PDB file of C-alpha atoms in Angstrom:
ATOM      1  CA  UNK A 147      -0.022   0.055   0.164  1.00 64.00           C
ATOM      2  CA  UNK A 148       1.580   3.465  -1.169  1.00 69.00           C
ATOM      3  CA  UNK A 149       0.346   6.478   1.058  1.00 75.00           C
ATOM      4  CA  UNK A 150      -1.555   9.076  -0.356  1.00 74.00           C
ATOM      5  CA  UNK A 151       0.936  12.009   0.355  1.00 81.00           C
ATOM      6  CA  UNK A 152       3.393   9.916  -2.067  1.00 81.00           C
ATOM      7  CA  UNK A 153       1.022   9.904  -4.825  1.00 77.00           C
ATOM      8  CA  UNK A 154       0.205  13.574  -4.077  1.00 79.00           C
ATOM      9  CA  UNK A 155       3.852  14.664  -3.755  1.00 82.00           C
ATOM     10  CA  UNK A 156       5.037  12.972  -7.310  1.00 81.00           C
ATOM     11  CA  UNK A 157       2.202  14.392  -9.029  1.00 78.00           C
ATOM     12  CA  UNK A 158       3.105  17.901  -8.059  1.00 80.00           C
ATOM     13  CA  UNK A 159       7.013  17.088  -8.851  1.00 81.00           C
ATOM     14  CA  UNK A 160       5.627  16.027 -12.395  1.00 79.00           C
ATOM     15  CA  UNK A 161       3.413  18.917 -13.011  1.00 77.00           C
ATOM     16  CA  UNK A 162       6.284  21.072 -12.339  1.00 74.00           C
ATOM     17  CA  UNK A 163       8.249  19.684 -14.704  1.00 74.00           C
ATOM     18  CA  UNK A 164       5.940  21.101 -17.544  1.00 75.00           C
ATOM     19  CA  UNK A 165       5.963  24.520 -18.095  1.00 77.00           C
ATOM     20  CA  UNK A 166       2.562  24.323 -20.315  1.00 85.00           C
ATOM     21  CA  UNK A 167       0.163  21.657 -21.575  1.00 83.00           C
ATOM     22  CA  UNK A 168      -0.807  22.071 -25.020  1.00 86.00           C
ATOM     23  CA  UNK A 169      -4.469  22.885 -24.990  1.00 85.00           C
ATOM     24  CA  UNK A 170      -4.690  23.389 -21.215  1.00 87.00           C
ATOM     25  CA  UNK A 171      -2.037  26.332 -20.998  1.00 90.00           C
ATOM     26  CA  UNK A 172       0.191  26.564 -17.656  1.00 89.00           C
ATOM     27  CA  UNK A 173      -0.717  25.185 -14.873  1.00 88.00           C
ATOM     28  CA  UNK A 174      -0.611  27.479 -11.914  1.00 88.00           C
ATOM     29  CA  UNK A 175      -1.939  25.622  -9.145  1.00 85.00           C
ATOM     30  CA  UNK A 176      -3.610  22.040  -7.994  1.00 85.00           C
ATOM     31  CA  UNK A 177      -6.708  23.373  -6.220  1.00 88.00           C
ATOM     32  CA  UNK A 178      -8.425  20.278  -5.523  1.00 89.00           C
ATOM     33  CA  UNK A 179      -7.273  16.742  -5.406  1.00 84.00           C
ATOM     34  CA  UNK A 180     -10.824  14.372  -6.690  1.00 89.00           C
ATOM     35  CA  UNK A 181      -9.597  10.591  -6.537  1.00 85.00           C
ATOM     36  CA  UNK A 182      -6.595   8.398  -6.423  1.00 82.00           C
ATOM     37  CA  UNK A 183      -7.289   5.281  -8.138  1.00 83.00           C
ATOM     38  CA  UNK A 184      -5.611   1.873  -6.593  1.00 81.00           C
ATOM     39  CA  UNK A 185      -2.301   1.757  -8.088  1.00 77.00           C
ATOM     40  CA  UNK A 186      -1.132  -0.823 -11.041  1.00 82.00           C
ATOM     41  CA  UNK A 187       2.267  -2.280 -10.390  1.00 81.00           C
ATOM     42  CA  UNK A 188       4.414  -2.829 -13.474  1.00 82.00           C
ATOM     43  CA  UNK A 189       6.165  -6.210 -12.828  1.00 82.00           C
ATOM     44  CA  UNK A 190       8.967  -5.452 -15.256  1.00 83.00           C
ATOM     45  CA  UNK A 191      10.088  -2.108 -13.872  1.00 80.00           C
ATOM     46  CA  UNK A 192       8.389  -2.891 -10.380  1.00 76.00           C
ATOM     47  CA  UNK A 193       7.062   0.770 -10.466  1.00 80.00           C
ATOM     48  CA  UNK A 194       3.282   1.820  -9.734  1.00 79.00           C
ATOM     49  CA  UNK A 195       1.143   3.867 -11.634  1.00 81.00           C
ATOM     50  CA  UNK A 196      -1.897   5.466 -10.125  1.00 79.00           C
ATOM     51  CA  UNK A 197      -4.528   7.329 -12.031  1.00 84.00           C
ATOM     52  CA  UNK A 198      -5.325  11.163  -9.982  1.00 83.00           C
ATOM     53  CA  UNK A 199      -8.393  12.934 -10.668  1.00 87.00           C
ATOM     54  CA  UNK A 200      -7.881  16.472 -10.031  1.00 86.00           C
ATOM     55  CA  UNK A 201      -8.764  20.175 -10.321  1.00 90.00           C
ATOM     56  CA  UNK A 202      -6.514  23.178 -10.834  1.00 88.00           C
ATOM     57  CA  UNK A 203      -5.905  26.432 -11.973  1.00 91.00           C
ATOM     58  CA  UNK A 204      -4.769  27.319 -15.661  1.00 90.00           C
ATOM     59  CA  UNK A 205      -3.644  29.769 -17.865  1.00 92.00           C
ATOM     60  CA  UNK A 206      -4.328  29.815 -21.646  1.00 93.00           C
ATOM     61  CA  UNK A 207      -3.760  33.272 -23.431  1.00 95.00           C
ATOM     62  CA  UNK A 208      -6.396  34.013 -25.727  1.00 95.00           C
ATOM     63  CA  UNK A 209      -6.602  35.908 -28.788  1.00 97.00           C
ATOM     64  CA  UNK A 210      -8.095  39.594 -27.826  1.00 97.00           C
ATOM     65  CA  UNK A 211      -7.321  39.022 -24.137  1.00 97.00           C
ATOM     66  CA  UNK A 212      -6.055  41.806 -22.297  1.00 97.00           C
ATOM     67  CA  UNK A 213      -3.059  41.005 -20.214  1.00 97.00           C
ATOM     68  CA  UNK A 214      -0.204  43.316 -18.356  1.00 97.00           C
ATOM     69  CA  UNK A 215       3.434  42.267 -19.099  1.00 96.00           C
ATOM     70  CA  UNK A 216       6.756  43.496 -17.622  1.00 96.00           C
ATOM     71  CA  UNK A 217       9.466  44.231 -19.995  1.00 97.00           C
ATOM     72  CA  UNK A 218      12.190  42.142 -19.234  1.00 95.00           C
ATOM     73  CA  UNK A 219      14.319  42.834 -22.612  1.00 96.00           C
ATOM     74  CA  UNK A 220      14.343  45.966 -25.410  1.00 96.00           C
ATOM     75  CA  UNK A 221      15.808  44.954 -29.088  1.00 96.00           C
ATOM     76  CA  UNK A 222      15.559  47.262 -31.995  1.00 94.00           C
ATOM     77  CA  UNK A 223      12.938  45.417 -33.361  1.00 96.00           C
ATOM     78  CA  UNK A 224      10.158  45.063 -30.263  1.00 97.00           C
ATOM     79  CA  UNK A 225      10.128  44.107 -26.747  1.00 98.00           C
ATOM     80  CA  UNK A 226      10.027  40.756 -24.857  1.00 98.00           C
ATOM     81  CA  UNK A 227       7.615  41.012 -21.635  1.00 97.00           C
ATOM     82  CA  UNK A 228       6.835  38.660 -19.038  1.00 96.00           C
ATOM     83  CA  UNK A 229       3.505  37.691 -17.966  1.00 95.00           C
ATOM     84  CA  UNK A 230       2.848  35.855 -15.079  1.00 91.00           C
ATOM     85  CA  UNK A 231       4.801  32.093 -16.158  1.00 91.00           C
ATOM     86  CA  UNK A 232       4.842  33.456 -19.290  1.00 92.00           C
ATOM     87  CA  UNK A 233       8.482  34.189 -20.814  1.00 89.00           C
ATOM     88  CA  UNK A 234       7.997  34.642 -24.507  1.00 89.00           C
ATOM     89  CA  UNK A 235       5.508  38.011 -25.013  1.00 97.00           C
ATOM     90  CA  UNK A 236       6.566  39.615 -27.686  1.00 98.00           C
ATOM     91  CA  UNK A 237       5.755  43.080 -28.932  1.00 98.00           C
ATOM     92  CA  UNK A 238       7.074  43.980 -31.808  1.00 98.00           C
ATOM     93  CA  UNK A 239       7.981  47.972 -32.620  1.00 96.00           C
ATOM     94  CA  UNK A 240       5.108  47.531 -35.611  1.00 97.00           C
ATOM     95  CA  UNK A 241       2.444  46.978 -32.883  1.00 97.00           C
ATOM     96  CA  UNK A 242       3.542  50.019 -30.866  1.00 96.00           C
ATOM     97  CA  UNK A 243       1.786  53.001 -32.788  1.00 94.00           C
ATOM     98  CA  UNK A 244       3.897  56.774 -31.917  1.00 93.00           C
ATOM     99  CA  UNK A 245       7.160  54.683 -30.404  1.00 96.00           C
ATOM    100  CA  UNK A 246      10.131  54.970 -31.816  1.00 95.00           C
ATOM    101  CA  UNK A 247      13.372  53.466 -30.508  1.00 96.00           C
ATOM    102  CA  UNK A 248      15.906  55.846 -28.544  1.00 94.00           C
ATOM    103  CA  UNK A 249      19.205  53.642 -29.032  1.00 89.00           C
ATOM    104  CA  UNK A 250      21.403  56.130 -26.941  1.00 87.00           C
ATOM    105  CA  UNK A 251      22.823  53.946 -23.460  1.00 86.00           C
ATOM    106  CA  UNK A 252      19.644  51.979 -22.329  1.00 89.00           C
ATOM    107  CA  UNK A 253      17.801  51.062 -25.303  1.00 93.00           C
ATOM    108  CA  UNK A 254      13.900  51.922 -25.004  1.00 95.00           C
ATOM    109  CA  UNK A 255      10.993  53.080 -27.470  1.00 97.00           C
ATOM    110  CA  UNK A 256       9.869  56.993 -26.641  1.00 96.00           C
ATOM    111  CA  UNK A 257       6.222  58.307 -27.612  1.00 94.00           C
ATOM    112  CA  UNK A 258       5.194  61.251 -28.699  1.00 91.00           C
ATOM    113  CA  UNK A 259       3.910  62.135 -25.587  1.00 91.00           C
ATOM    114  CA  UNK A 260       7.546  61.135 -23.752  1.00 92.00           C
ATOM    115  CA  UNK A 261       5.815  57.808 -22.427  1.00 93.00           C
ATOM    116  CA  UNK A 262       8.573  54.984 -22.500  1.00 94.00           C
ATOM    117  CA  UNK A 263       8.582  51.417 -22.678  1.00 96.00           C
ATOM    118  CA  UNK A 264      11.907  50.260 -21.382  1.00 95.00           C
ATOM    119  CA  UNK A 265      13.172  47.340 -19.094  1.00 95.00           C
ATOM    120  CA  UNK A 266      11.296  47.189 -15.634  1.00 94.00           C
ATOM    121  CA  UNK A 267       8.105  48.898 -17.159  1.00 95.00           C
ATOM    122  CA  UNK A 268       4.632  47.555 -16.913  1.00 96.00           C
ATOM    123  CA  UNK A 269       2.790  47.330 -20.119  1.00 97.00           C
ATOM    124  CA  UNK A 270      -0.828  46.237 -20.690  1.00 97.00           C
ATOM    125  CA  UNK A 271      -1.433  44.633 -23.752  1.00 98.00           C
ATOM    126  CA  UNK A 272      -3.703  42.572 -26.207  1.00 98.00           C
ATOM    127  CA  UNK A 273      -2.895  39.146 -27.234  1.00 98.00           C
ATOM    128  CA  UNK A 274      -2.640  39.156 -31.117  1.00 98.00           C
ATOM    129  CA  UNK A 275      -1.971  35.172 -31.448  1.00 97.00           C
ATOM    130  CA  UNK A 276      -0.705  32.312 -29.562  1.00 95.00           C
ATOM    131  CA  UNK A 277       1.816  29.308 -30.576  1.00 94.00           C
ATOM    132  CA  UNK A 278       2.367  26.457 -28.612  1.00 91.00           C
ATOM    133  CA  UNK A 279       6.195  25.315 -28.857  1.00 89.00           C
ATOM    134  CA  UNK A 280       6.277  21.720 -28.357  1.00 86.00           C
ATOM    135  CA  UNK A 281       9.687  21.507 -28.171  1.00 85.00           C
ATOM    136  CA  UNK A 282      10.033  23.580 -24.998  1.00 81.00           C
ATOM    137  CA  UNK A 283       6.488  22.976 -23.625  1.00 82.00           C
ATOM    138  CA  UNK A 284       5.271  26.656 -23.539  1.00 87.00           C
ATOM    139  CA  UNK A 285       3.304  28.915 -25.347  1.00 92.00           C
ATOM    140  CA  UNK A 286       4.733  32.195 -27.420  1.00 94.00           C
ATOM    141  CA  UNK A 287       2.538  35.262 -27.434  1.00 97.00           C
ATOM    142  CA  UNK A 288       2.291  38.249 -30.250  1.00 98.00           C
ATOM    143  CA  UNK A 289       1.133  41.512 -28.295  1.00 98.00           C
ATOM    144  CA  UNK A 290      -0.053  44.991 -29.568  1.00 98.00           C
ATOM    145  CA  UNK A 291      -0.343  47.908 -27.475  1.00 98.00           C
ATOM    146  CA  UNK A 292      -2.822  49.464 -30.773  1.00 96.00           C
ATOM    147  CA  UNK A 293      -6.288  50.125 -29.123  1.00 92.00           C
ATOM    148  CA  UNK A 294      -7.495  52.608 -25.985  1.00 92.00           C
ATOM    149  CA  UNK A 295      -6.167  52.321 -22.539  1.00 93.00           C
ATOM    150  CA  UNK A 296      -3.288  49.973 -23.791  1.00 96.00           C
ATOM    151  CA  UNK A 297       0.398  50.710 -23.425  1.00 96.00           C
ATOM    152  CA  UNK A 298       2.589  51.692 -20.096  1.00 96.00           C
ATOM    153  CA  UNK A 299       1.018  51.841 -16.788  1.00 93.00           C
ATOM    154  CA  UNK A 300       1.644  53.931 -14.164  1.00 82.00           C
ATOM    155  CA  UNK A 301       3.135  51.709 -10.857  1.00 69.00           C
ATOM    156  CA  UNK A 302       4.385  54.582  -8.865  1.00 62.00           C
ATOM    157  CA  UNK A 303       4.760  53.642  -5.161  1.00 55.00           C
ATOM    158  CA  UNK A 304       4.468  49.972  -5.909  1.00 54.00           C
ATOM    159  CA  UNK A 305       7.273  48.558  -5.517  1.00 55.00           C
ATOM    160  CA  UNK A 306       8.307  44.953  -5.872  1.00 55.00           C
ATOM    161  CA  UNK A 307       5.673  44.936  -8.661  1.00 56.00           C
ATOM    162  CA  UNK A 308       5.200  41.570  -9.898  1.00 59.00           C
ATOM    163  CA  UNK A 309       3.033  39.613 -12.605  1.00 56.00           C
TER     164      UNK A 309
END
C-alpha cells in the first residue's frame, strides 16, 4: 500500500516539470484532489502507476485577451515581456503606434507624449496570436498596444510589483 501523500507529492513534482500543456496552458496550481485510483504495479520495472483526478487553475492566453506584462528585454525590433509564467511575450515595434526607438545607452521606445517603454516598465497589452511550442513545452504570445487603454502603466509607489 502506497501512502496518498507520496502519490500527491510525486504528482506535484511531475506537474512542475511541465511549463505548459498543449490546449490547457500553464498549470498555476492544484486546487482540489478528486480521486486517487488503486495503483497498478508494473512487473518489468517494479514501479506503480496511479490514475489521479484533480482540479487545477490554468492560464491559457487567448486572442483578444487584455493582459499585463513587465518588459525584460528591449531590442531594435520590439520588446519581450514577462507575464505570469509566460516568458515569451513579444511586442513588435510595428505594434507600438507613435513609439520610436531611442538607442543611446539603454535602448528604449519613446512616444510622442514622452511615455517610455524600457526594461522594468509594466505594459497593458492585447494578445494578437499564440503558438504552442512543443519543443519547449510553452506558449509564445504576439502582443500589441494598438487600441485604447493599452501601453505603459503608471506604477508609482508599487515597489516590487510582480506579474
